[in-house]
Coordinates of C-alpha atoms in Angstrom, one line a residue:
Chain A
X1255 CA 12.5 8.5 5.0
X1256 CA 14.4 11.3 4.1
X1257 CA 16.3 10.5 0.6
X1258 CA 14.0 8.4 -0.8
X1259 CA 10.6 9.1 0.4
X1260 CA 7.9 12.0 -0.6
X1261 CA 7.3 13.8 2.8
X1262 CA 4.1 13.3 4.9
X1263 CA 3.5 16.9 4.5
X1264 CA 3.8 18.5 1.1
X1265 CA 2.3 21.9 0.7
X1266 CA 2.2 21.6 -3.2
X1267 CA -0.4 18.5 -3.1
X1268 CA -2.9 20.0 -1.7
X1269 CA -4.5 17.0 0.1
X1270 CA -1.8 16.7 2.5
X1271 CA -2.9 20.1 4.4
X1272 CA -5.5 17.8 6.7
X1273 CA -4.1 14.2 6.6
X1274 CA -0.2 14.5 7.8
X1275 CA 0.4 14.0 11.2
X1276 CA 1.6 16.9 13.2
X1277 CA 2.8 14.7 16.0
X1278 CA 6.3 13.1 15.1
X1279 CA 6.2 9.1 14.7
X1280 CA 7.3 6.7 17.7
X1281 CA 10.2 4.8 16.3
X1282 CA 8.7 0.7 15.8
X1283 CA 11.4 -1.6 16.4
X1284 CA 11.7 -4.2 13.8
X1285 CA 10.0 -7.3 15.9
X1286 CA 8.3 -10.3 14.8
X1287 CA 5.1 -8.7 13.5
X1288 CA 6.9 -6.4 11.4
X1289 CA 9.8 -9.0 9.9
X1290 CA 7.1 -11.1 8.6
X1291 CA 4.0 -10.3 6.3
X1292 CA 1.3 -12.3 4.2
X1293 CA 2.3 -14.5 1.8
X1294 CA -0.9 -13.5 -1.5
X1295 CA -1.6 -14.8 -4.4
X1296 CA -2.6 -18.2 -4.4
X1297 CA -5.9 -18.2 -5.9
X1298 CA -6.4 -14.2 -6.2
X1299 CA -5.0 -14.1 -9.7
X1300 CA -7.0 -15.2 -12.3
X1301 CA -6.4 -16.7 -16.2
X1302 CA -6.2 -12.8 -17.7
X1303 CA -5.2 -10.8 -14.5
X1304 CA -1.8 -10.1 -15.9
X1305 CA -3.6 -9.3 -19.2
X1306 CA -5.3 -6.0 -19.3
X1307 CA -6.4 -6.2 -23.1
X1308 CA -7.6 -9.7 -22.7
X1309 CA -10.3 -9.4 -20.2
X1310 CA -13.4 -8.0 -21.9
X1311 CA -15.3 -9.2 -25.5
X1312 CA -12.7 -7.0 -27.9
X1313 CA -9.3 -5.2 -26.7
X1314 CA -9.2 -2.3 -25.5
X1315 CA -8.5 1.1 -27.9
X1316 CA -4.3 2.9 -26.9
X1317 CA -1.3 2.2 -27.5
X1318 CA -0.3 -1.6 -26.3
X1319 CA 2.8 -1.9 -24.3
X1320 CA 3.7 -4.9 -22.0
X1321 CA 5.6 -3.2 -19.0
X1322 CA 8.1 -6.0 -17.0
X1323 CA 10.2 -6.2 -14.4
X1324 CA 11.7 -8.1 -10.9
X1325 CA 10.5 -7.2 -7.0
X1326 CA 13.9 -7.2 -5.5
X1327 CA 15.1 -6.8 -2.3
X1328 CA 17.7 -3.6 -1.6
X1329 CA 20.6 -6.3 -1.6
X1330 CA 19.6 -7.6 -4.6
X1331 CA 17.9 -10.5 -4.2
X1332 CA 15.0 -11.1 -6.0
X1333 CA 11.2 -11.6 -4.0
X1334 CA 9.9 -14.8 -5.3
X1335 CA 6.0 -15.7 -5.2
X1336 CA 4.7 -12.2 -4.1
X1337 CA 1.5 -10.4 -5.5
X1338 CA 1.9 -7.5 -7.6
X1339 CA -1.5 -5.2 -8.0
X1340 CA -1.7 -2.4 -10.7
X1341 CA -4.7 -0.5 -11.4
X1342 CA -4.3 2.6 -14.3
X1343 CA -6.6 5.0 -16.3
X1344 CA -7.5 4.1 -19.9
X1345 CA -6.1 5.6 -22.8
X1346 CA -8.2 8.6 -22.6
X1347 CA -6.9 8.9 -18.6
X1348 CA -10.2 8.3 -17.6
X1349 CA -10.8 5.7 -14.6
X1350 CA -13.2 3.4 -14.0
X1351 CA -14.5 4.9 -11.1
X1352 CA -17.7 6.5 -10.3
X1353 CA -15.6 9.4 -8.4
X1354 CA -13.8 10.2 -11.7
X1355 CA -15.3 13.3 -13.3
X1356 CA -12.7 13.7 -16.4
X1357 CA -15.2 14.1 -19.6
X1358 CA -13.0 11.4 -21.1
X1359 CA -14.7 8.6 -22.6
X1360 CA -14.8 5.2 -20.7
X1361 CA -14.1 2.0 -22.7
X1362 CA -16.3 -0.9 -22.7
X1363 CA -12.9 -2.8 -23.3
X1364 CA -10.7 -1.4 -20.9
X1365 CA -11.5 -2.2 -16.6
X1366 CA -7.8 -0.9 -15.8
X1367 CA -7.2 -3.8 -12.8
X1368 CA -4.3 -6.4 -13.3
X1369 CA -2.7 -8.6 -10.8
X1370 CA 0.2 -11.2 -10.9
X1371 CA 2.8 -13.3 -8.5
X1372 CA 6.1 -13.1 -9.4
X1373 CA 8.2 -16.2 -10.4
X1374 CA 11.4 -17.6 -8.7
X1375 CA 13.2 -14.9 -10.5
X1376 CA 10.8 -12.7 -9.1
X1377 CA 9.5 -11.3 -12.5
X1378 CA 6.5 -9.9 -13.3
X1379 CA 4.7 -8.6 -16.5
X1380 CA 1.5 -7.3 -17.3
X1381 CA 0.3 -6.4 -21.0
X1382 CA -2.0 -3.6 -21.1
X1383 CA -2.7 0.2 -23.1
X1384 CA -0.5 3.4 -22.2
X1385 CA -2.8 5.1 -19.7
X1386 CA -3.4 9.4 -20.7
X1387 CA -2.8 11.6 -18.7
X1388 CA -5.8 13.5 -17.1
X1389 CA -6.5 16.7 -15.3
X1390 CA -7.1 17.0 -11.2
X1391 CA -8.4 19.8 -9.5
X1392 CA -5.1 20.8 -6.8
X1393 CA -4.2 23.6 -8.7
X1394 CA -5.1 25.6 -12.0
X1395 CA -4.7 23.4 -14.7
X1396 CA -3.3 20.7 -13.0
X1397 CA -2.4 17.4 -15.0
X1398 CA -1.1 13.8 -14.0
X1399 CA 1.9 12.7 -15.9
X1400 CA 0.7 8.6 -17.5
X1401 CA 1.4 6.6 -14.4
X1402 CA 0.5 3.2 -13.6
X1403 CA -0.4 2.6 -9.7
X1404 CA 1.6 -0.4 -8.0
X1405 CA 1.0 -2.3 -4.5
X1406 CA 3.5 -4.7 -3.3
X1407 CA 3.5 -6.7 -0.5
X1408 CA 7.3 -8.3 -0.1
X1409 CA 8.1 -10.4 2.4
X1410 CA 8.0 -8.3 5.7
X1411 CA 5.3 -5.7 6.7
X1412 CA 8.0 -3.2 6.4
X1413 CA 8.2 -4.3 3.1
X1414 CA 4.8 -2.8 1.9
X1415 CA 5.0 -0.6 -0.5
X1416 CA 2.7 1.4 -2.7
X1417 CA 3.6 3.5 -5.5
X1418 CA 3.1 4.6 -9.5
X1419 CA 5.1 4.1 -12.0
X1420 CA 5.7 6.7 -15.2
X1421 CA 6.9 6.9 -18.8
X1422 CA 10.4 8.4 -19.6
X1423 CA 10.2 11.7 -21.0
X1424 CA 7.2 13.0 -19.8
X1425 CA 6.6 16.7 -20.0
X1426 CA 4.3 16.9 -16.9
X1427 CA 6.9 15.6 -14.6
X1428 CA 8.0 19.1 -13.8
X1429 CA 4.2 20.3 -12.9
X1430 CA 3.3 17.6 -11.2
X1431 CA 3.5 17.9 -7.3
X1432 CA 3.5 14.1 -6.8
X1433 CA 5.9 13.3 -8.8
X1434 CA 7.9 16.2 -7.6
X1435 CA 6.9 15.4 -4.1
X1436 CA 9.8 12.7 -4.3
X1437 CA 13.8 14.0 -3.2
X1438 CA 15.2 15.0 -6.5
X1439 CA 17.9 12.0 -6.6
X1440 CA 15.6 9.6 -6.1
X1441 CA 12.6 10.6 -8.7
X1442 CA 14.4 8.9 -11.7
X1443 CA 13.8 5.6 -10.2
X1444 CA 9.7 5.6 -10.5
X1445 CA 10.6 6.2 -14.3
X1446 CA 10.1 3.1 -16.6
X1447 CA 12.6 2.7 -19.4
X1448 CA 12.0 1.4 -22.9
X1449 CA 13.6 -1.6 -23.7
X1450 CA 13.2 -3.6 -27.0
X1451 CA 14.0 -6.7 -25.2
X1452 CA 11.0 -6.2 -23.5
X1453 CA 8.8 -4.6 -26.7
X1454 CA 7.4 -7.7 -28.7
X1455 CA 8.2 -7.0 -32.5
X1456 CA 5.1 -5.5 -34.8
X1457 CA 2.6 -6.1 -31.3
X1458 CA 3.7 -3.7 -28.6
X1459 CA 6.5 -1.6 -27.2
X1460 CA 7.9 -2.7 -24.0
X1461 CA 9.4 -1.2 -21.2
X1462 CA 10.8 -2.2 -17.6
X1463 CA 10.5 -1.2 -14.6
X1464 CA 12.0 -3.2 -11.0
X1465 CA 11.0 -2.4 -7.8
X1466 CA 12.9 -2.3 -5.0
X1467 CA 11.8 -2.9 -1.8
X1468 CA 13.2 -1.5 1.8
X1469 CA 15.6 -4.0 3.3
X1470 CA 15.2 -6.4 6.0
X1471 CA 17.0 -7.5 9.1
X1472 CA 18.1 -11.0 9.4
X1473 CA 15.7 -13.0 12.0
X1474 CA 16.0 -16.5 14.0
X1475 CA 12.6 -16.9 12.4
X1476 CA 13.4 -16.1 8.9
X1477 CA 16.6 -18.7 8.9
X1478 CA 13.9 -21.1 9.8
X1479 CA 11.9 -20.1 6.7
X1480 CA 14.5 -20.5 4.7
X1481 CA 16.1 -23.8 5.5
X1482 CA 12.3 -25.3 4.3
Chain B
X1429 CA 25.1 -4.8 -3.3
X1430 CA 22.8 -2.3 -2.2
X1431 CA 20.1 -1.1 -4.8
X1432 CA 18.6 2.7 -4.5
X1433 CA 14.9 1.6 -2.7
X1434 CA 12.3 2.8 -5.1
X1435 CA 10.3 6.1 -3.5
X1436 CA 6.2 5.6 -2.4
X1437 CA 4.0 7.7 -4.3
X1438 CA 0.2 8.4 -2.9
X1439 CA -2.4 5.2 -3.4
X1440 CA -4.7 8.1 -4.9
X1441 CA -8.6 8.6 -4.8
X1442 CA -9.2 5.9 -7.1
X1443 CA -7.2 2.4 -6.3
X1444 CA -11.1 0.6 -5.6
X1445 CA -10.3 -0.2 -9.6
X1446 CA -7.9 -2.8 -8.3
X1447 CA -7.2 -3.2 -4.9
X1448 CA -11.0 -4.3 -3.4
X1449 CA -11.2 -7.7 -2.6
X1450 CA -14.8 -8.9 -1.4
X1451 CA -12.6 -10.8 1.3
X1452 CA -10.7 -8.5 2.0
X1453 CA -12.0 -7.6 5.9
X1454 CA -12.3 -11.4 7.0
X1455 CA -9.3 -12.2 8.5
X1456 CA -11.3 -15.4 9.9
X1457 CA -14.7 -16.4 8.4
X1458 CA -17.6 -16.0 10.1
X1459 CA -18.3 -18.1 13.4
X1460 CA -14.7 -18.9 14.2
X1461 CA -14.2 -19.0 18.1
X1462 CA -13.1 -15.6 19.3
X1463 CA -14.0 -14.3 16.4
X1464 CA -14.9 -10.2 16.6
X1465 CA -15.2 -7.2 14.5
X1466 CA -12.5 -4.8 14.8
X1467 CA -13.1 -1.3 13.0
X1468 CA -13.9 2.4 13.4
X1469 CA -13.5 5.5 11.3
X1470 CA -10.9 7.4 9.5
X1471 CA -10.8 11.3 10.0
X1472 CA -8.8 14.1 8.7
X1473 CA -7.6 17.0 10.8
X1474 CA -10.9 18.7 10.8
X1475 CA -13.0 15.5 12.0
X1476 CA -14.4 15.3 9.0
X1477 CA -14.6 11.2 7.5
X1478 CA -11.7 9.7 5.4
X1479 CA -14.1 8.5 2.1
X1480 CA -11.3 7.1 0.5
X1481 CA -8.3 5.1 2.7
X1482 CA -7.6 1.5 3.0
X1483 CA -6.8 0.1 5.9
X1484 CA -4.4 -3.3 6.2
X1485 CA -4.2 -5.1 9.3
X1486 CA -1.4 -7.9 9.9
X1487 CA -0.9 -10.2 13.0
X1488 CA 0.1 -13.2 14.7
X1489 CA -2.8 -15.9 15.0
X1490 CA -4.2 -16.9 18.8
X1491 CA -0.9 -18.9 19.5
X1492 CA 1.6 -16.3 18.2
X1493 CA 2.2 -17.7 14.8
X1494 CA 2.4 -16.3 11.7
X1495 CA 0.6 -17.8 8.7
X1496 CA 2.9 -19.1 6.0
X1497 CA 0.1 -18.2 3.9
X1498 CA -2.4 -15.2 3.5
X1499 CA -4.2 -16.0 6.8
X1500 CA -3.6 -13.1 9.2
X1501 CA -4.2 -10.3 6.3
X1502 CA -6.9 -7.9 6.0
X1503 CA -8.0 -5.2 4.2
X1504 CA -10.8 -2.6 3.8
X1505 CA -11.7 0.3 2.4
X1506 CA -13.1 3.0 4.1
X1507 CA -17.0 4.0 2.9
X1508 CA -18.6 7.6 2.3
X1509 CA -18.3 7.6 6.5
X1510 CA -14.9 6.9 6.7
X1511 CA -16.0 3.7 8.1
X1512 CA -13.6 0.4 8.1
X1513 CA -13.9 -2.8 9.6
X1514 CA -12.3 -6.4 9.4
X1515 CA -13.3 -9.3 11.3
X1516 CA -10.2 -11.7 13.1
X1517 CA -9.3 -12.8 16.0
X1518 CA -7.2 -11.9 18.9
X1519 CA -3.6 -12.8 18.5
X1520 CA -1.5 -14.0 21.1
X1521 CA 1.0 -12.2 22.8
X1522 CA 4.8 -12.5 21.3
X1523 CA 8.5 -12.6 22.7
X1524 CA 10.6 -9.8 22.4
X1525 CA 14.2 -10.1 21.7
X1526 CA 15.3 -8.8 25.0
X1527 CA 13.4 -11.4 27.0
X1528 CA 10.2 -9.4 27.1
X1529 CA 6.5 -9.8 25.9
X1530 CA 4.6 -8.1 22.9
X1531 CA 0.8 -7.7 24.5
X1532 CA -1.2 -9.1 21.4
X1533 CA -1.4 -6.5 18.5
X1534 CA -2.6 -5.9 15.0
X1535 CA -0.1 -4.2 13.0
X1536 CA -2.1 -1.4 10.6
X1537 CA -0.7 0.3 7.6
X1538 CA -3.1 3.2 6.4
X1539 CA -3.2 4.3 2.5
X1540 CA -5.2 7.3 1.3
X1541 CA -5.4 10.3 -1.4
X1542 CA -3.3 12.8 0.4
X1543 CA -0.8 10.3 1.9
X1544 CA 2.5 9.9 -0.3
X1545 CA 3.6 7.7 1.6
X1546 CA 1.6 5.0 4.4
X1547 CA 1.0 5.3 8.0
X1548 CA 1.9 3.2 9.9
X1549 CA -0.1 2.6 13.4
X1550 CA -1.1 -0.2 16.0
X1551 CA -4.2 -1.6 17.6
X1552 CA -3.9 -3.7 21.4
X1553 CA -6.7 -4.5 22.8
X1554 CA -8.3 -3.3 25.5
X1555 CA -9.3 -6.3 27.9
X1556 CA -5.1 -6.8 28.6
X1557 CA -4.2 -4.4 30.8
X1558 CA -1.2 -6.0 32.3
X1559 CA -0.1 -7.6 29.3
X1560 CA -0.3 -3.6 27.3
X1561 CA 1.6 -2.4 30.6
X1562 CA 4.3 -4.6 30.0
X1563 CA 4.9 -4.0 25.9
X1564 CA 7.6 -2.5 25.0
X1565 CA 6.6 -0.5 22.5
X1566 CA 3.6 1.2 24.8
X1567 CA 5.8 1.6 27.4
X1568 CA 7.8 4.1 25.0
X1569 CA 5.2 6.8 24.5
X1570 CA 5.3 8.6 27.5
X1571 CA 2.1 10.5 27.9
X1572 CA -0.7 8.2 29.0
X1573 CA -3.0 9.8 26.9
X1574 CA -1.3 9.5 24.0
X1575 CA -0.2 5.9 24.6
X1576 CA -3.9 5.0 25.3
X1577 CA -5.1 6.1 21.7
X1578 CA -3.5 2.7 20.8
X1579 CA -5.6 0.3 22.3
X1580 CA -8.7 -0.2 20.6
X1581 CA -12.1 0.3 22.7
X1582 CA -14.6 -2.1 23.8
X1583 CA -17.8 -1.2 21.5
X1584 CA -20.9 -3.6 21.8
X1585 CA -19.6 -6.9 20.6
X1586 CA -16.4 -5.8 18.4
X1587 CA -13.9 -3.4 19.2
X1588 CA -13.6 0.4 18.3
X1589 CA -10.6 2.4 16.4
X1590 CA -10.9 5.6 15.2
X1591 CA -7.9 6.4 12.8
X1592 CA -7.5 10.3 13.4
X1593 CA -4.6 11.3 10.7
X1594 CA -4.1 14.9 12.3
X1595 CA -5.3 16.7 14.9
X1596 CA -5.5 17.2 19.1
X1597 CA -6.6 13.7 19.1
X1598 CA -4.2 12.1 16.7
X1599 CA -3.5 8.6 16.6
X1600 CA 0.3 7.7 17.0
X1601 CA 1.8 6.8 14.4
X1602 CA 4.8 4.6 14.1
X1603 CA 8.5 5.1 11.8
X1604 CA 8.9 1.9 10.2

C-alpha cells in the first residue's frame, strides 16, 4: 500500500488510535474469489440518481457544478457498466444525517445521495451543488476541505475502492489529516480539475475527475468473460 | 500504459446518506434452501461496538460459480451495537491454481470512520473441518488460534463473526 495508500494507522486522525490492526495482514493470493466481483446497477439507479438538484420539489440552494469522469483500469482501459455511488454534504457542509451536529442549516432540496453505471466508455457524471466544508471534532478547530465521497466496485474484489474526491485549490488541504493522510506524491490525484469542456455555459461549472482502480491479473476465467 | 492508482480515503461517519440499500444483507431471499444468517459484531481495540462500519461480503454460489450479475453481494451496516448481519448461502468449495481446494468462503471487505483505507478479512465455516484443513490460505497462518478466528461460529440457527479491528483478539486481516 505504501505509495499510494493512507496508512492503517495515522496518529493525526484521531479515530485510527482503536481501529488499526496491530497484527500485520496475511498476504491473500489473488484466487478466484478475489479476481471476480459483483456486477451492480441494473435496477439500483433510478430516473434522477445521477441528478442531485433534480430529486426533490425545487433545486437545491449552492453553487451548481456537474463533476465527470471515466472508472479506468491502471492499464488504461476503461470499466464499462460499473456502479458509481457518491454521497456529499450540502452547500452549508451539513449532512443529512441524524449523527451530524454542524449548526448548518439542512435543505429541504438537497438529500446529498447520487448513483450512476458507467457507459462503454466507462463515463460517469453526476450534476449536483459544491458541498462546504464543515468543522469535526479531531482536533481544535478542525475543518474538512469540500469533498465528495465515492464507492466503486470495478470488476474484481480487489478492485473495491472507496474514496472522496476534492476541489483544486483548497486551503484546508494542508490542515486536514485525511487528506494529508495520503503519501505526498500521490495526494494530487483525489483533486478534481476544472475543465470548461465539462462546465455547461451560463448553467454550471464543471470539473473532472477519473478514477483509477488497482490492476488485475489475467485469469482463465476472465478470458472466458471476455470472449461473450 | 500504467496510470498512478488513485489513493482510498476513509468511508467516514456518515456514508448511510448513500450507500444503504434496504437489500443490502440478502444475499438470497428468504426461504431459499440452505439459506442462513451470517453476522456478528464489529469492535474497536477496547471492545467497545463499531456504530458506524459497513460490512461487504462476496462469494461463490453453492456450486462454485460466480454470478454474472449482483447475486453473491451483500452489504450492511453496522447498528448502535455494532451489530451486522446478511443472509446467503454456503458456497461451494473452489479450485486453486496449484491443484488444490479453497474450503467455501465469504470474502469480507470492512469500511468504517477511522479506516482510510478497507480491511480486508475472510469468513469459512465452521461445519468443514477437513475441507478448512486443506485451504491454502488457512494453512498459512501459523498459530492455530489465530487461524481459527477465521471461521465463523455455529450460533443457534445462523452463524457467528465478530469483526475485532484491534486488540488480543483481533481478527486477521488479509493484504489484498
Amino acid at each position: 500500500m505504501s505509495g499510494t495508500h493512507p496508512p492503517l494507522d495515522f496518529p493525526a486522525y484521531r479515530s485510527t488510535a482503536l481501529r488499526h490492526p496491530l497484527r500485520p495482514l496475511t498476504p491473500l493470493p489473488h484466487r478466484l474469489t478475489e479476481v471476480t466481483g459483483p456486477l451492480l446497477g441494473e435496477g439500483r439507479v433510478g430516473e434522477t440518481d445521477h441528478d442531485l438538484t433534480a430529486q426533490h420539489g425545487g433545486e437545491p440552494l449552492g453553487e451548481r457544478i456537474v463533476v465527470e469522469g471515466r472508472v479506468l483500469e491502471a492499464d488504461g482501459r476503461p470499466v464499462p457498466d460499473t456502479l458509481v455511488e457518491v454521497w456529499q454534504a450540502n452547500a452549508g457542509g451539513r449532512y443529512r444525517h441524524d449523527g451530524d451536529r454542524h449548526p448548518a442549516p439542512l435543505d429541504p432540496n438537497f438529500s446529498g445521495a447520487g448513483r450512476c453505471v458507467t457507459d462503454a466508455q466507462g463515463r460517469w457524471r453526476f450534476v449536483t451543488v459544491k458541498p462546504g466544508a464543515y468543522p469535526w471534532k479531531n482536533h481544535d478547530n478542525a475543518w474538512r476541505p469540500a469533498h465528495i465521497h465515492f464507492s466503486v466496485f470495478g470488476r474484481a474484489f480487489t478492485q473495491r475502492l472507496i474514496t472522496q474526491m476534492y476541489f483544486p485549490g483548497d486551503p484546508l488541504f494542508a490542515f486536514d489529516p485525511i487528506f494529508q493522510s495520503v503519501p505526498e506524491g500521490a495526494r494530487e490525484r483525489l483533486v478534481s480539475r476544472l475543465d470548461l469542456d465539462v462546465t455547461v455555459a451560463e448553467w454550471a461549472v464543471g470539473y473532472r475527475w477519473d478514477i483509477v482502480l488497482a490492476g488485475r491479473a489475467a485469469t482463465p476465467l476472465e478470458d472466458e468473460d471476455d470472449d461473450r | 500504459m500504467s496510470l498512478p492508482e488513485t489513493p482510498s480515503q476513509t468511508i467516514g461517519p456518515f456514508f448511510a446518506v448513500g450507500l444503504i440499500w434496504p437489500d443490502g444483507p440478502e444475499v438470497v431471499p428468504a426461504g431459499t434452501p440452505g439459506a442462513v444468517r451470517v453476522g456478528g459484531r464489529v469492535l474497536d481495540g477496547d471492545g467497545e461496538p463499531v456504530a458506524d462500519a459497513l460490512v461487504e461480503t462476496w462469494q461463490a454460489d453453492p456450486d462454485g460459480h460466480f454470478a454474472t450479475g449482483s447475486g453473491g453481494f451483500g452489504r450492511c451496516a453496522t447498528d448502535a451495537e455494532g451489530c451486522w448481519a446478511v443472509r446467503t448461502v454456503k458456497p461451494g468449495p473452489l479450485p486453486a491454481p496449484d491443484g488444490g481446494t479453497e474450503a467455501p468462503h465469504l470474502d469480507v471487505s470492512v469500511f468504517a470512520r477511522g479506516l482510510l483505507h478497507r480491511l480486508v478479512t475472510r469468513i469459512y465455516f465452521p461445519d468443514e473441518a477437513e475441507a478448512n484443513a486443506a485451504d491454502p490460505l488457512l494453512a498459512s497462518i501459523k498459530e492455530s488460534q489465530v487461524r481459527a478466528r477465521l471461521v465463523a461460529a455455529a450460533d443457534g440457527d445462523g452463524l457467528r463473526f465478530d469483526i475485532r479491528l484491534q486488540g488480543d483478539q483481533e481478527t486477521p486481516f488479509l493484504a489484498i
